Amino acid sequence: MSTPHIAAERGQIADRILLPGDPLRAKYIAETFLDNAKEYTHVRNILGYTGTYKGVPVSVQGTGMGMPSISIYVHELITEYGVKKLLRVGTCGGMHRDIKLRDVLIAQAASTDSSMIRNIFGGTINYAPIADYSLLEKAVANARKMNLPVKVGNIISVDRFYDEDIDNDKLRAYGILAVEMEAAALYTIAARYHAQALALFTVSDHLLTGESCTAEERQTSFNDMIRIALETAIED
Ligand code: HPA
């Protein structure tokens, strides 16, 4: 069995998965954090691996960038491979003064300008894509246990990385903490197919200050986020 975008047999993918955008991040996570990781797909160079973390089977797979791309993988992972817990591990741009470079941020909700979400509901409903509460609660508790500070709140998932029309001041005024490009689709599709989803980020750049992380700084906060995500993924 395989799907158009994932070349794996059903049992090869664990029921809990970490989802970085970059396929090489998936390789890095598999090689650095998982035991006995084996590649299960490389269609379009989107790499997927399954291994174990503290003895529990966990997979990790790239999703590409943007909501159309992540939607394809999330749909196939849930509906064809039976994945139940999906944790996006990505980077975001900080937008708010409460958010600093290198912070780990968890998206309680993901506002969006996505036409994908609007197309589902038509013009009358403004759907609120939200994190699975049980994963959110566990992730915050795990971060506390590990003594790693996390911020939690509303973010925005946008369709355009280069967007000269977006009103960042208004978003900030309404408490949007950061910008990224995938979480709203992940939360919406997971809700539709009764799976649990959570999006965690490290703040790689900041829209207020114009700062961005060095590669080394990015790696340290990225590793902290991965540890929080893995500890959360293996809990039942
Ligand atoms: N915009 C959109 N997505 C992002 C950004 C950004 O500034 N930084 C990391 N992901």
CSV table of C-alpha atoms and ligand atoms in Angstrom, one decimal:
chain,number,residue,atom,x,y,z
A,1,MET,CA,0.0,0.0,0.0
A,2,SER,CA,1.1,3.5,-0.6
A,3,THR,CA,-0.5,6.9,-1.2
A,4,PRO,CA,0.3,9.3,-4.0
A,5,HIS,CA,2.7,11.2,-1.7
A,6,ILE,CA,3.9,8.6,0.9
A,7,ALA,CA,5.5,5.3,-0.2
A,8,ALA,CA,5.0,3.3,3.0
A,9,GLU,CA,3.1,0.2,4.1
A,10,ARG,CA,0.5,0.9,6.7
A,11,GLY,CA,2.4,-0.5,9.7
A,12,GLN,CA,5.6,1.4,8.9
A,13,ILE,CA,4.3,4.7,10.3
A,14,ALA,CA,3.7,5.1,14.1
A,15,ASP,CA,0.4,6.4,15.4
A,16,ARG,CA,2.3,9.5,16.7
A,17,ILE,CA,4.4,11.7,14.5
A,18,LEU,CA,6.5,14.9,14.5
A,19,LEU,CA,6.1,17.1,11.5
A,20,PRO,CA,8.9,19.6,10.6
A,21,GLY,CA,8.4,21.6,7.3
A,22,ASP,CA,12.0,20.8,6.1
A,23,PRO,CA,12.6,17.2,5.2
A,24,LEU,CA,16.2,17.5,6.3
A,25,ARG,CA,15.0,18.5,9.7
A,26,ALA,CA,13.0,15.2,9.7
A,27,LYS,CA,16.3,13.4,9.0
A,28,TYR,CA,18.1,15.4,11.8
A,29,ILE,CA,15.4,14.6,14.3
A,30,ALA,CA,15.4,10.9,13.4
A,31,GLU,CA,19.1,10.6,13.6
A,32,THR,CA,19.5,12.7,16.8
A,33,PHE,CA,16.6,11.8,18.9
A,34,LEU,CA,15.1,8.4,17.8
A,35,ASP,CA,16.5,4.9,18.3
A,36,ASN,CA,16.7,2.5,15.4
A,37,ALA,CA,15.2,5.1,12.9
A,38,LYS,CA,14.4,3.7,9.5
A,39,GLU,CA,13.4,5.7,6.4
A,40,TYR,CA,9.9,4.8,5.2
A,41,THR,CA,9.4,7.3,2.4
A,42,HIS,CA,11.4,9.7,0.2
A,43,VAL,CA,8.8,10.6,-2.5
A,44,ARG,CA,9.6,14.1,-3.8
A,45,ASN,CA,12.5,14.1,-1.3
A,46,ILE,CA,10.0,14.5,1.5
A,47,LEU,CA,11.7,12.2,4.0
A,48,GLY,CA,9.8,10.1,6.6
A,49,TYR,CA,11.3,7.9,9.4
A,50,THR,CA,10.1,5.7,12.1
A,51,GLY,CA,12.1,4.8,15.2
A,52,THR,CA,11.5,4.7,19.0
A,53,TYR,CA,11.8,7.4,21.7
A,54,LYS,CA,12.1,5.9,25.2
A,55,GLY,CA,10.9,2.7,23.7
A,56,VAL,CA,7.7,4.1,22.1
A,57,PRO,CA,7.4,4.0,18.3
A,58,VAL,CA,7.4,7.6,16.9
A,59,SER,CA,7.6,8.8,13.3
A,60,VAL,CA,8.9,12.0,11.9
A,61,GLN,CA,8.2,13.4,8.4
A,62,GLY,CA,8.7,16.6,6.5
A,63,THR,CA,5.6,18.4,5.3
A,64,GLY,CA,6.9,21.1,2.9
A,65,MET,CA,6.0,24.7,3.3
A,66,GLY,CA,2.5,26.2,3.3
A,67,MET,CA,-1.0,24.9,4.0
A,68,PRO,CA,-1.6,23.2,0.7
A,69,SER,CA,1.5,21.1,1.2
A,70,ILE,CA,1.0,20.1,4.8
A,71,SER,CA,-2.6,19.3,4.1
A,72,ILE,CA,-1.7,16.6,1.7
A,73,TYR,CA,0.6,14.8,4.2
A,74,VAL,CA,-1.7,15.3,7.2
A,75,HIS,CA,-4.7,14.0,5.3
A,76,GLU,CA,-2.9,10.9,4.1
A,77,LEU,CA,-1.2,10.2,7.4
A,78,ILE,CA,-4.5,10.3,9.3
A,79,THR,CA,-6.9,8.7,6.8
A,80,GLU,CA,-4.6,6.1,5.2
A,81,TYR,CA,-2.0,5.4,7.9
A,82,GLY,CA,-4.0,5.8,11.0
A,83,VAL,CA,-1.9,8.4,12.6
A,84,LYS,CA,-3.6,9.7,15.8
A,85,LYS,CA,-1.2,12.4,17.3
A,86,LEU,CA,0.4,15.0,15.0
A,87,LEU,CA,2.9,17.5,16.4
A,88,ARG,CA,4.2,20.2,14.1
A,89,VAL,CA,7.7,21.3,15.0
A,90,GLY,CA,8.5,24.5,13.1
A,91,THR,CA,9.8,28.0,13.1
A,92,CYS,CA,7.8,31.2,13.3
A,93,GLY,CA,8.3,34.9,13.0
A,94,GLY,CA,7.7,36.7,16.3
A,95,MET,CA,5.2,39.6,16.0
A,96,HIS,CA,4.5,40.7,19.5
A,97,ARG,CA,6.6,42.4,22.1
A,98,ASP,CA,5.8,39.5,24.6
A,99,ILE,CA,7.6,37.1,22.2
A,100,LYS,CA,11.4,37.0,22.0
A,101,LEU,CA,13.8,35.5,19.5
A,102,ARG,CA,14.5,31.8,20.4
A,103,ASP,CA,11.4,31.5,22.6
A,104,VAL,CA,9.5,28.2,22.3
A,105,LEU,CA,5.9,29.0,21.4
A,106,ILE,CA,2.9,26.7,21.3
A,107,ALA,CA,-0.1,27.6,19.2
A,108,GLN,CA,-3.3,27.4,21.3
A,109,ALA,CA,-5.2,28.6,18.2
A,110,ALA,CA,-4.2,29.4,14.7
A,111,SER,CA,-5.9,32.4,13.0
A,112,THR,CA,-5.5,32.4,9.3
A,113,ASP,CA,-6.0,34.2,6.0
A,114,SER,CA,-6.2,30.8,4.2
A,115,SER,CA,-8.7,30.4,1.4
A,116,MET,CA,-8.5,26.7,2.1
A,117,ILE,CA,-10.3,27.1,5.4
A,118,ARG,CA,-12.7,29.6,4.0
A,119,ASN,CA,-13.5,27.2,1.2
A,120,ILE,CA,-14.7,24.6,3.6
A,121,PHE,CA,-17.1,26.8,5.5
A,122,GLY,CA,-18.2,29.3,2.8
A,123,GLY,CA,-18.6,33.0,3.6
A,124,THR,CA,-20.6,32.9,6.8
A,125,ILE,CA,-18.6,31.0,9.4
A,126,ASN,CA,-15.2,32.1,10.7
A,127,TYR,CA,-13.9,28.7,11.9
A,128,ALA,CA,-11.4,28.7,14.8
A,129,PRO,CA,-8.6,26.2,14.3
A,130,ILE,CA,-7.5,25.2,17.8
A,131,ALA,CA,-4.9,22.9,19.4
A,132,ASP,CA,-6.0,19.6,20.9
A,133,TYR,CA,-6.4,20.5,24.5
A,134,SER,CA,-5.0,17.3,26.0
A,135,LEU,CA,-1.8,17.6,23.9
A,136,LEU,CA,-1.5,21.3,24.8
A,137,GLU,CA,-1.8,20.6,28.5
A,138,LYS,CA,0.7,17.8,28.4
A,139,ALA,CA,3.2,19.9,26.3
A,140,VAL,CA,3.0,22.8,28.8
A,141,ALA,CA,3.4,20.4,31.8
A,142,ASN,CA,6.4,18.7,30.1
A,143,ALA,CA,8.1,22.0,29.4
A,144,ARG,CA,7.7,23.0,33.1
A,145,LYS,CA,9.1,19.6,34.2
A,146,MET,CA,12.1,20.1,31.9
A,147,ASN,CA,12.5,23.7,33.1
A,148,LEU,CA,12.1,25.1,29.6
A,149,PRO,CA,9.9,28.2,29.4
A,150,VAL,CA,7.2,28.2,26.8
A,151,LYS,CA,4.7,30.8,25.6
A,152,VAL,CA,1.2,29.8,24.6
A,153,GLY,CA,-1.3,31.8,22.6
A,154,ASN,CA,-2.9,32.7,19.2
A,155,ILE,CA,-0.8,32.8,16.1
A,156,ILE,CA,-1.6,33.4,12.4
A,157,SER,CA,-1.0,30.9,9.6
A,158,VAL,CA,-0.6,32.9,6.4
A,159,ASP,CA,-0.6,31.9,2.7
A,160,ARG,CA,2.1,34.4,1.7
A,161,PHE,CA,5.6,34.6,3.2
A,162,TYR,CA,6.1,37.8,1.2
A,163,ASP,CA,3.0,39.8,2.0
A,164,GLU,CA,3.0,43.5,1.6
A,165,ASP,CA,-0.7,43.8,2.4
A,166,ILE,CA,-0.9,42.2,5.8
A,167,ASP,CA,-1.7,44.5,8.7
A,168,ASN,CA,0.7,43.3,11.4
A,169,ASP,CA,-0.2,46.2,13.8
A,170,LYS,CA,-3.9,45.1,13.8
A,171,LEU,CA,-2.9,41.4,14.3
A,172,ARG,CA,-0.7,42.4,17.2
A,173,ALA,CA,-3.4,44.6,18.7
A,174,TYR,CA,-5.6,41.5,18.8
A,175,GLY,CA,-3.0,39.4,20.6
A,176,ILE,CA,-1.5,37.5,17.7
A,177,LEU,CA,2.0,36.4,18.9
A,178,ALA,CA,3.6,35.1,15.7
A,179,VAL,CA,3.3,34.2,12.1
A,180,GLU,CA,3.9,30.9,10.3
A,181,MET,CA,2.4,29.0,7.4
A,182,GLU,CA,0.9,25.6,8.3
A,183,ALA,CA,-0.8,25.3,11.7
A,184,ALA,CA,-4.3,26.3,10.8
A,185,ALA,CA,-4.6,23.6,8.1
A,186,LEU,CA,-3.1,21.0,10.5
A,187,TYR,CA,-5.6,21.9,13.2
A,188,THR,CA,-8.6,21.9,10.8
A,189,ILE,CA,-7.8,18.6,9.1
A,190,ALA,CA,-7.0,16.9,12.4
A,191,ALA,CA,-10.4,18.1,13.8
A,192,ARG,CA,-12.2,16.8,10.7
A,193,TYR,CA,-10.7,13.3,10.9
A,194,HIS,CA,-10.8,13.1,14.8
A,195,ALA,CA,-7.0,13.1,15.3
A,196,GLN,CA,-5.1,15.2,17.9
A,197,ALA,CA,-2.8,18.0,16.7
A,198,LEU,CA,-0.5,20.5,18.3
A,199,ALA,CA,1.9,23.0,16.7
A,200,LEU,CA,5.1,24.1,18.5
A,201,PHE,CA,7.6,26.7,17.2
A,202,THR,CA,10.9,28.3,17.9
A,203,VAL,CA,11.0,32.0,17.1
A,204,SER,CA,13.6,32.2,14.3
A,205,ASP,CA,13.1,35.9,13.3
A,206,HIS,CA,11.2,38.9,14.7
A,207,LEU,CA,9.0,41.2,12.7
A,208,LEU,CA,9.1,44.0,15.2
A,209,THR,CA,12.9,44.2,15.6
A,210,GLY,CA,14.1,42.7,12.3
A,211,GLU,CA,16.4,40.3,14.2
A,212,SER,CA,16.9,36.7,13.2
A,213,CYS,CA,18.7,33.8,14.8
A,214,THR,CA,22.1,32.5,13.9
A,215,ALA,CA,22.2,28.9,12.7
A,216,GLU,CA,23.7,27.9,16.1
A,217,GLU,CA,21.0,29.7,18.2
A,218,ARG,CA,18.3,28.2,16.0
A,219,GLN,CA,19.6,24.7,16.7
A,220,THR,CA,19.6,25.0,20.5
A,221,SER,CA,16.0,26.2,20.8
A,222,PHE,CA,15.0,23.8,18.1
A,223,ASN,CA,16.4,20.9,20.2
A,224,ASP,CA,14.5,22.1,23.3
A,225,MET,CA,11.3,22.2,21.3
A,226,ILE,CA,11.9,18.7,19.9
A,227,ARG,CA,12.4,17.3,23.4
A,228,ILE,CA,9.1,18.9,24.5
A,229,ALA,CA,7.3,17.5,21.5
A,230,LEU,CA,8.7,14.0,21.9
A,231,GLU,CA,7.9,13.8,25.6
A,232,THR,CA,4.3,14.9,24.7
A,233,ALA,CA,4.0,12.5,21.8
A,234,ILE,CA,4.8,9.4,23.8
A,235,GLU,CA,2.3,10.1,26.6
A,236,ASP,CA,-1.1,8.4,26.4
B,1,HPA,N1,6.6,34.6,8.1
B,1,HPA,C1,6.0,33.4,7.8
B,1,HPA,N2,6.4,32.2,8.2
B,1,HPA,C2,7.5,32.2,8.9
B,1,HPA,C3,8.2,33.3,9.3
B,1,HPA,C4,7.7,34.6,8.9
B,1,HPA,O1,8.3,35.7,9.2
B,1,HPA,N3,9.3,33.0,10.0
B,1,HPA,C5,9.2,31.6,10.1
B,1,HPA,N4,8.2,31.1,9.4
